[in-house]
C-alpha cells in the first residue's frame, strides 16, 4: 500500500465514524421536523427542531446562558473533583481492609441505586439554598459508582501481574503504584464516568427543583414560561457540560494509562 | 542415560538446591499433598526441565522455588542462601501473559531496573540490549497490545533477564503458543542461554520442549508429585529446533513418554472418577 493510500485509509478511519454519527443526528432532526409538520407528533409537546435552533441565539443573548453554563460547570467540576478524590480513596480503603469491605459493600451498592435526589429537602436544611446543596447532592449521587468500580478494578487485577511484582521484590507501596493502580485504571475510569453521569443528572435536577444556580434553574424558568424551543436549546447546553467532562476524563485516562 | 532421583546428591557447583520439599493444601475433602518429598539440584549454567502430567504439582514447585508460597517443609537454597520469599537471584517467567499493557516494550523490560533505582538513560540502554537479545529490535516503542503472543512472551523473558538473575525459572512460558512458534522460541531461549551461560529451570508438560532445551529432564509422578526419574539429555550443544528430527531426539522423547504415560493415564482416570462422583 502506498503512502497516499495509507493516508486516505487513515482519514477514512478517523472521519467516517464522525460523519456517520453526525449524519444520523441530522437525519433524526429532519425526521422529527417532518413528523411534527405532518401532525404525527404534537408541536405543543415537542417543538420543531428548526425552532430549537432559532432559539439558541435568544437563550445566549437574553437568558445569559453562558454565565449559567459556567455556574453548572463549576458546580459539576467541584463535585466531580470530590467524587474522584473521596470515591477512589474509599475504594482503596475497602480493597485494603477486607472486613470493612464485607461490612459495607452491600450498603454502598444499595446507595448507588437509591433515588438520592429525593433527599434534597434534607440538604437544603443542612446547607441552605446555596451552591453547596447542589454540589453535595451531585457528590452523594456520583460517589457509590466510583467506590464500587475502584474496588472492582483493584480486586480484578490479574494474579500474574501481582506475582510479577512479588518476583521483583516490590515493596507494598511500589506494588500499589506500579501495578495495582495502573491495572485498575480502566475500571476506575468507567466508575468515574458513571459517577459523573449520576452527578450531573442530580446537579441539574436539584437546580431545577430549588430554582437556583445554572442551567437547571433556566430550564425551570423557560418551562414555566412554556418556552419549549428555549427549554430544549438549554438542554443542549447540559449535554455540552457532559461532553466536556467525558472528553476530559478520556484525555486524563489516556495520559495516565497509554497503550490501551 | 537415566538416574533414579530418589538418591539426589548435591555437588559443590550446584547453584540451586531443592531439598525434600513437601507442600500440602487444605481442601474441602481434607489435606491434599501437591508436592511430596521432591529434591533436585541445578548446576551453574545448566538447563534443567521438570516435566509431569497435569495436576502433578509442577506449578506448586515453581511457586515454592520462586518464593511465592510459604508453609512448606524442606529447603530451597540459591548459592547456599536459603530462599524465604522471592529471591533476587531467581528471575521468574510466568505461563500467563504477564507484560504490563500500559508500558511500552522498553518500559516493560526496564521495569526491574526502574525498581532498582537506575537512572532513565542507563536503564533504557540496558533495556535495549535485552530487547535485542530476544530479537525484538524495532519494537521498542510498541505497546503489548500491538504484539503477538510470542512477542509478548519474549518481552516477559527480556524483562526477567534485565534483572540479571542467577537462575531463570520458567513456568510453561510457551504453553499458550502454537507448536511452530513454540519451537522457534525454544531456539531463541537456547541462543540466549548459550550466550549468557544462563542457569535455567523450566517447568513444562511438553516433552518435545523439555528434550529440545534441557540438559536434564526431571519426570514427576501424578498426584502427589514425586520425582520419578531424572533423564540426562546427551544431545550436542549448541542446539536448534532442527534437532527434533534426529533419531536420538526421538529416543529421548519415547523414553520420557514411557515414564509419563503411566502417570498421565492415572491423572486422566482420577479426573474422570472425580467428575463421575460430582455428577452422581
XYZ file of C-alpha atoms in Angstrom:
540
model
C 0.000 0.000 0.000
C 1.475 3.392 -0.984
C 1.654 6.453 1.287
C -1.310 8.202 -0.343
C -3.497 5.136 0.104
C -2.374 4.799 3.747
C -3.204 8.469 4.397
C -6.600 8.049 2.715
C -7.340 4.959 4.815
C -6.302 6.799 7.997
C -8.543 9.754 7.110
C -11.444 7.408 6.410
C -10.913 5.624 9.729
C -10.811 8.935 11.575
C -13.607 10.864 9.900
C -16.027 8.159 8.790
C -17.461 7.421 12.275
C -17.836 11.145 12.983
C -19.525 11.777 9.609
C -21.805 8.783 10.119
C -22.759 9.863 13.657
C -23.339 13.484 12.665
C -25.302 12.393 9.587
C -27.537 10.154 11.739
C -28.204 13.062 14.108
C -29.151 15.383 11.213
C -31.379 12.646 9.759
C -33.079 12.270 13.152
C -33.804 16.010 13.376
C -35.113 16.066 9.784
C -37.392 13.103 10.573
C -38.706 14.785 13.739
C -39.283 18.040 11.802
C -41.254 16.168 9.129
C -43.278 14.153 11.681
C -44.236 17.359 13.540
C -45.115 19.217 10.356
C -47.398 16.404 9.100
C -49.018 16.209 12.554
C -47.785 12.792 13.737
C -46.051 14.423 16.741
C -47.854 17.268 18.537
C -45.988 20.578 18.254
C -47.409 21.515 21.683
C -45.277 18.762 23.259
C -42.185 18.700 21.036
C -41.067 21.913 19.327
C -39.821 21.933 15.743
C -36.038 21.347 15.557
C -35.785 24.482 13.394
C -37.438 26.469 16.229
C -34.951 24.967 18.693
C -32.012 26.059 16.513
C -33.559 29.528 16.167
C -33.885 29.684 19.988
C -30.116 29.324 20.509
C -29.408 32.989 19.749
C -32.218 34.064 22.093
C -31.090 31.939 25.061
C -27.488 33.032 24.580
C -28.287 36.758 24.348
C -31.375 37.168 26.532
C -31.043 34.383 29.102
C -27.314 34.770 29.854
C -26.812 31.106 29.175
C -23.023 31.317 29.124
C -22.842 32.518 32.731
C -25.409 29.861 33.723
C -23.362 27.257 31.828
C -20.334 28.419 33.824
C -22.228 28.047 37.143
C -23.339 24.479 36.360
C -19.881 23.647 35.001
C -18.167 24.909 38.190
C -20.634 23.007 40.421
C -20.038 19.852 38.363
C -16.261 20.361 38.430
C -16.189 20.748 42.241
C -18.497 17.753 42.776
C -16.525 15.751 40.178
C -13.242 16.512 41.930
C -14.722 15.490 45.273
C -16.140 12.276 43.789
C -12.745 11.397 42.298
C -10.716 12.052 45.446
C -13.147 10.663 48.033
C -14.528 7.816 45.856
C -11.157 6.456 44.781
C -9.752 6.798 48.335
C -12.724 4.940 49.839
C -12.475 2.264 47.123
C -8.802 1.749 48.001
C -9.672 1.611 51.715
C -12.321 -1.058 51.116
C -9.852 -3.061 48.985
C -7.190 -2.791 51.645
C -9.380 -3.825 54.603
C -11.426 -6.906 53.801
C -13.560 -6.646 56.960
C -14.548 -3.098 56.030
C -15.371 -4.254 52.514
C -17.549 -7.136 53.679
C -19.266 -4.874 56.194
C -20.100 -2.022 53.804
C -20.044 -3.157 50.144
C -23.748 -4.083 50.096
C -24.683 -0.730 51.636
C -22.629 1.180 49.078
C -24.279 -0.815 46.263
C -27.712 -0.091 47.769
C -26.838 3.604 47.933
C -25.928 3.543 44.232
C -29.479 2.559 43.309
C -31.232 4.842 45.826
C -33.053 7.922 44.421
C -30.857 10.318 46.413
C -32.318 13.339 44.598
C -35.361 12.977 46.879
C -33.126 13.865 49.825
C -32.825 17.473 48.633
C -35.017 18.924 51.444
C -32.577 17.490 53.997
C -29.623 19.032 52.158
C -31.488 22.349 51.956
C -31.790 22.285 55.745
C -28.090 21.476 56.174
C -26.514 23.728 53.506
C -29.278 26.251 52.840
C -30.441 27.333 49.360
C -26.886 27.609 48.109
C -24.436 26.190 45.594
C -23.252 23.707 48.257
C -26.625 21.967 48.417
C -26.370 21.359 44.670
C -22.726 20.258 44.835
C -23.332 17.884 47.769
C -26.376 16.348 46.053
C -24.239 15.708 42.984
C -21.451 14.321 45.152
C -23.725 11.894 47.013
C -25.271 10.658 43.763
C -21.970 10.010 41.985
C -19.921 8.637 44.868
C -21.097 4.976 45.080
C -20.285 4.208 41.424
C -16.693 5.422 41.874
C -16.207 3.478 45.137
C -17.600 0.244 43.681
C -15.679 0.459 40.410
C -12.403 1.328 42.181
C -12.898 -1.717 44.386
C -13.754 -3.871 41.356
C -10.733 -2.653 39.406
C -8.270 -3.298 42.225
C -9.773 -6.703 43.085
C -9.793 -7.685 39.408
C -6.054 -7.126 38.879
C -4.691 -10.277 37.246
C -2.916 -12.515 39.755
C 0.041 -12.945 37.398
C 0.767 -9.187 37.374
C 0.808 -9.163 41.175
C 3.141 -12.175 41.103
C 5.464 -10.364 38.662
C 5.689 -7.546 41.212
C 6.329 -10.004 44.023
C 9.014 -11.784 41.986
C 10.826 -8.445 41.620
C 10.567 -7.886 45.396
C 8.405 -4.768 45.137
C 7.502 -3.007 48.382
C 3.747 -2.771 49.135
C 3.678 0.885 48.016
C 5.560 0.043 44.775
C 3.187 -2.877 44.212
C 0.285 -0.447 44.536
C 1.592 2.445 42.444
C 3.408 0.429 39.767
C 0.996 -2.483 39.291
C -2.355 -2.413 41.106
C -3.349 1.167 40.324
C -2.367 1.211 36.613
C -4.023 -2.187 36.131
C -7.224 -0.944 37.787
C -7.357 2.422 35.970
C -9.674 1.419 33.068
C -12.295 0.131 35.537
C -11.819 3.142 37.831
C -12.465 5.445 34.861
C -15.653 3.530 33.996
C -16.732 4.301 37.578
C -15.752 7.953 37.203
C -17.789 8.306 34.012
C -20.816 6.634 35.609
C -20.372 8.817 38.693
C -20.191 11.956 36.548
C -23.424 10.988 34.753
C -25.311 10.468 38.049
C -23.732 13.624 39.449
C -24.747 15.829 36.507
C -28.317 14.484 36.473
C -28.606 15.358 40.157
C -26.966 18.763 39.843
C -29.272 19.910 37.037
C -32.232 18.201 38.746
C -31.636 19.974 42.062
C -31.044 23.315 40.287
C -34.421 22.728 38.655
C -36.136 21.703 41.921
C -34.829 24.512 44.140
C -34.874 27.032 41.266
C -31.303 28.102 41.980
C -27.998 28.129 40.106
C -27.263 27.485 36.448
C -28.833 25.546 33.612
C -31.376 23.634 35.739
C -32.863 26.890 37.009
C -33.066 28.264 33.460
C -34.813 25.079 32.262
C -37.292 25.587 35.127
C -37.875 29.261 34.144
C -38.294 28.504 30.445
C -40.572 25.514 31.121
C -42.794 27.650 33.345
C -42.987 30.256 30.573
C -43.877 27.340 28.231
C -40.929 28.302 26.033
C -40.352 24.799 24.684
C -37.756 25.700 21.992
C -35.751 27.619 24.643
C -36.055 24.688 27.093
C -34.690 22.216 24.524
C -31.932 24.629 23.477
C -30.869 24.858 27.157
C -30.894 21.051 27.472
C -28.346 21.074 24.649
C -26.000 23.061 26.925
C -26.474 20.462 29.696
C -25.361 17.847 27.176
C -22.400 20.097 26.383
C -21.294 20.079 30.062
C -21.458 16.277 29.974
C -19.440 16.172 26.730
C -16.753 18.435 28.270
C -16.358 16.092 31.253
C -16.273 12.988 29.043
C -13.559 14.453 26.824
C -11.602 15.499 29.920
C -11.784 12.045 31.578
C -10.827 10.357 28.296
C -7.742 12.592 27.946
C -6.706 12.015 31.578
C -7.146 8.242 31.183
C -5.018 8.172 28.021
C -2.365 10.249 29.747
C -2.315 8.054 32.854
C -2.600 4.737 31.035
C -1.310 4.803 27.467
C -1.312 1.756 25.210
C -4.948 0.775 25.678
C 21.202 -42.208 30.453
C 18.705 -42.122 33.319
C 19.120 -41.969 37.049
C 16.669 -42.713 39.792
C 16.402 -39.420 41.548
C 15.332 -40.511 44.967
C 19.001 -40.513 45.876
C 19.833 -36.961 44.727
C 23.196 -35.753 45.919
C 24.320 -32.152 45.836
C 27.632 -31.186 44.252
C 29.615 -28.082 45.186
C 28.811 -26.332 41.870
C 25.051 -26.673 42.415
C 23.612 -23.162 42.318
C 20.053 -24.201 43.123
C 19.265 -26.916 45.619
C 15.697 -28.016 46.312
C 15.789 -30.304 49.313
C 12.952 -32.624 50.333
C 10.058 -30.264 49.631
C 6.593 -31.239 50.832
C 3.707 -28.875 50.166
C 0.100 -29.613 51.095
C -3.110 -27.651 50.677
C -6.286 -27.773 52.728
C -9.269 -28.596 50.534
C -12.938 -29.355 51.209
C -12.032 -33.081 51.066
C -9.161 -32.722 53.547
C -5.442 -32.171 53.118
C -4.056 -32.606 49.588
C -0.327 -33.166 49.140
C 0.701 -31.432 45.896
C 4.485 -31.926 46.168
C 5.827 -34.905 48.103
C 9.492 -35.054 49.179
C 10.865 -33.533 45.964
C 14.602 -32.915 45.777
C 16.614 -31.626 42.857
C 19.715 -29.608 42.173
C 20.774 -27.447 39.247
C 24.400 -26.722 38.353
C 25.748 -23.327 37.314
C 24.961 -22.803 33.612
C 22.802 -25.919 33.403
C 19.379 -26.139 31.777
C 17.025 -28.395 33.669
C 13.422 -29.200 32.798
C 10.742 -30.518 35.133
C 8.024 -32.430 33.345
C 4.887 -34.110 34.604
C 1.204 -34.639 33.869
C -1.420 -32.013 34.712
C -2.024 -31.903 38.451
C 1.384 -33.279 39.449
C 2.337 -30.139 41.389
C 4.700 -28.593 38.802
C 3.323 -25.106 39.276
C 3.316 -25.531 43.068
C 7.003 -26.464 42.838
C 7.577 -23.362 40.651
C 5.900 -21.172 43.274
C 7.878 -22.781 46.110
C 11.219 -22.272 44.328
C 10.236 -18.719 43.343
C 9.312 -17.939 46.964
C 5.708 -17.106 46.099
C 4.235 -19.588 48.595
C 5.205 -20.484 52.102
C 4.086 -23.087 54.596
C 6.049 -25.993 53.110
C 8.511 -28.498 54.522
C 12.086 -28.699 53.242
C 14.534 -26.122 51.960
C 15.288 -24.200 48.791
C 18.749 -22.655 48.610
C 20.359 -20.442 45.959
C 24.138 -20.299 46.124
C 23.895 -21.673 49.653
C 21.421 -18.985 50.756
C 18.003 -20.154 51.956
C 15.043 -18.851 49.976
C 12.441 -17.176 52.192
C 10.163 -15.388 49.769
C 11.102 -14.010 46.329
C 14.887 -14.039 45.937
C 16.769 -11.528 43.754
C 18.850 -14.367 42.285
C 15.756 -16.065 40.859
C 14.039 -14.475 37.869
C 10.593 -15.797 37.095
C 8.796 -16.100 33.753
C 5.133 -16.977 34.069
C 2.844 -19.134 31.964
C 0.167 -16.455 31.602
C 0.656 -13.258 29.628
C 2.437 -11.034 32.143
C 3.597 -7.915 30.308
C 2.239 -4.607 31.609
C -0.196 -3.371 28.926
C 0.274 0.283 29.944
C 4.050 0.209 29.333
C 5.940 0.129 26.054
C 8.301 -2.757 25.311
C 11.239 -0.642 26.550
C 9.420 0.376 29.745
C 8.384 -3.218 30.376
C 11.934 -4.510 30.009
C 13.345 -1.612 32.034
C 10.867 -2.269 34.866
C 13.214 -4.179 37.237
C 15.940 -1.580 36.600
C 13.497 1.230 37.441
C 12.653 -0.566 40.703
C 16.379 -0.881 41.396
C 16.647 2.920 41.089
C 18.754 3.057 37.907
C 18.529 6.393 36.065
C 16.398 6.585 32.944
C 19.106 6.851 30.284
C 21.084 3.978 31.750
C 18.113 1.675 32.188
C 16.856 2.372 28.671
C 20.271 1.465 27.308
C 20.278 -1.791 29.297
C 16.700 -2.497 28.225
C 17.632 -2.038 24.544
C 20.389 -4.639 24.990
C 17.922 -7.241 26.294
C 15.301 -6.310 23.701
C 17.897 -7.014 21.011
C 18.817 -10.266 22.753
C 15.257 -11.591 22.398
C 15.117 -10.309 18.801
C 12.621 -7.506 19.256
C 14.691 -4.584 17.921
C 12.413 -2.143 16.135
C 9.535 -2.801 18.537
C 10.915 -0.764 21.451
C 8.117 1.813 21.448
C 5.256 -0.575 20.805
C 2.700 -1.498 23.458
C 1.959 -5.171 24.249
C -1.469 -4.885 22.579
C 0.386 -4.292 19.292
C 2.452 -7.501 19.607
C 1.726 -11.208 19.033
C 1.551 -13.692 21.912
C 5.064 -14.991 21.171
C 6.488 -11.467 21.073
C 4.822 -10.590 24.373
C 6.336 -13.682 25.976
C 9.755 -12.610 24.659
C 9.206 -9.201 26.299
C 8.480 -11.016 29.584
C 11.688 -13.059 29.206
C 13.725 -9.927 28.406
C 12.225 -8.155 31.439
C 13.255 -11.045 33.705
C 16.735 -11.223 32.137
C 17.163 -7.458 32.686
C 17.189 -8.109 36.436
C 20.222 -10.344 35.749
C 19.069 -13.317 37.806
C 21.407 -16.202 38.550
C 18.591 -18.632 37.774
C 15.914 -18.197 35.133
C 12.830 -20.015 36.401
C 10.166 -20.533 33.719
C 6.686 -21.988 34.181
C 5.433 -23.257 30.792
C 6.346 -19.931 29.172
C 5.225 -21.094 25.721
C 2.179 -23.026 26.927
C -0.313 -20.710 25.242
C 1.521 -20.639 21.895
C 1.187 -22.813 18.797
C 3.709 -25.612 18.174
C 5.698 -23.814 15.450
C 6.080 -20.612 17.484
C 6.976 -22.734 20.491
C 9.831 -24.476 18.590
C 11.162 -21.185 17.245
C 11.002 -19.521 20.668
C 12.804 -22.575 22.014
C 15.609 -21.726 19.577
C 15.665 -18.185 20.945
C 15.860 -19.422 24.547
C 18.698 -21.812 23.617
C 20.555 -18.950 21.944
C 20.153 -16.707 24.990
C 21.138 -19.455 27.401
C 24.250 -20.187 25.319
C 25.166 -16.501 25.067
C 24.638 -15.644 28.753
C 25.604 -19.063 30.173
C 22.309 -18.699 31.999
C 21.201 -21.310 34.512
C 17.619 -22.262 33.664
C 14.881 -24.309 35.279
C 11.916 -24.925 33.005
C 8.583 -26.297 34.213
C 6.663 -27.841 31.312
C 4.241 -30.557 30.261
C 5.634 -30.641 26.724
C 8.104 -33.495 26.131
C 9.479 -32.063 22.855
C 10.173 -28.743 24.534
C 11.870 -30.402 27.509
C 14.182 -32.539 25.317
C 14.879 -29.678 22.871
C 16.034 -27.322 25.630
C 17.298 -29.231 28.640
C 20.491 -30.938 29.770
C 18.454 -32.970 32.253
C 14.751 -33.725 32.466
C 13.141 -34.495 35.801
C 9.974 -36.571 35.396
C 7.334 -36.172 38.117
C 4.605 -38.589 39.132
C 0.924 -37.744 39.158
C -0.501 -36.502 42.474
C 1.172 -36.418 44.922
C 4.037 -35.043 42.828
C 7.215 -37.036 43.461
C 10.418 -37.357 41.456
C 10.032 -40.437 39.262
C 13.239 -40.226 37.261
C 15.882 -37.815 36.028
C 16.920 -38.292 32.404
C 20.240 -36.898 31.141
C 19.847 -35.465 27.636
C 23.138 -36.065 25.870
C 22.404 -34.121 22.715
C 25.097 -31.844 21.304
C 25.115 -28.100 22.042
C 24.624 -25.521 20.652
C 21.232 -26.890 19.630
C 18.435 -25.624 17.468
C 14.919 -26.800 16.707
C 16.331 -28.859 13.810
C 17.344 -31.398 16.427
C 13.731 -32.543 16.809
C 14.059 -34.537 13.587
C 17.088 -36.532 14.803
C 16.879 -40.180 15.811
C 18.444 -39.570 19.232
C 15.856 -36.880 19.960
C 13.086 -39.348 19.157
C 14.580 -41.916 21.527
C 14.618 -39.422 24.407
C 11.030 -38.395 23.692
C 9.966 -42.067 23.625
C 11.790 -42.795 26.869
C 10.244 -39.852 28.720
C 6.820 -40.618 27.291
C 7.021 -44.217 28.557
C 7.622 -42.803 32.057
C 4.995 -40.138 31.693
C 2.299 -42.233 30.002
C 1.505 -44.220 33.127
C 1.292 -41.027 35.223
C -0.811 -39.157 32.674
C -3.212 -42.164 32.446
C -3.511 -42.206 36.221
C -4.288 -38.496 36.180
C -6.915 -38.925 33.496
C -8.606 -41.821 35.389
C -8.567 -39.768 38.587
C -10.168 -36.803 36.855
C -12.855 -38.997 35.279
C -13.665 -40.512 38.672
C -13.896 -37.065 40.239
C -16.257 -35.884 37.504
C -18.367 -39.049 37.804
C -18.516 -38.524 41.595
C -19.547 -34.916 41.147
C -22.466 -35.903 38.874
C -23.724 -38.871 40.962
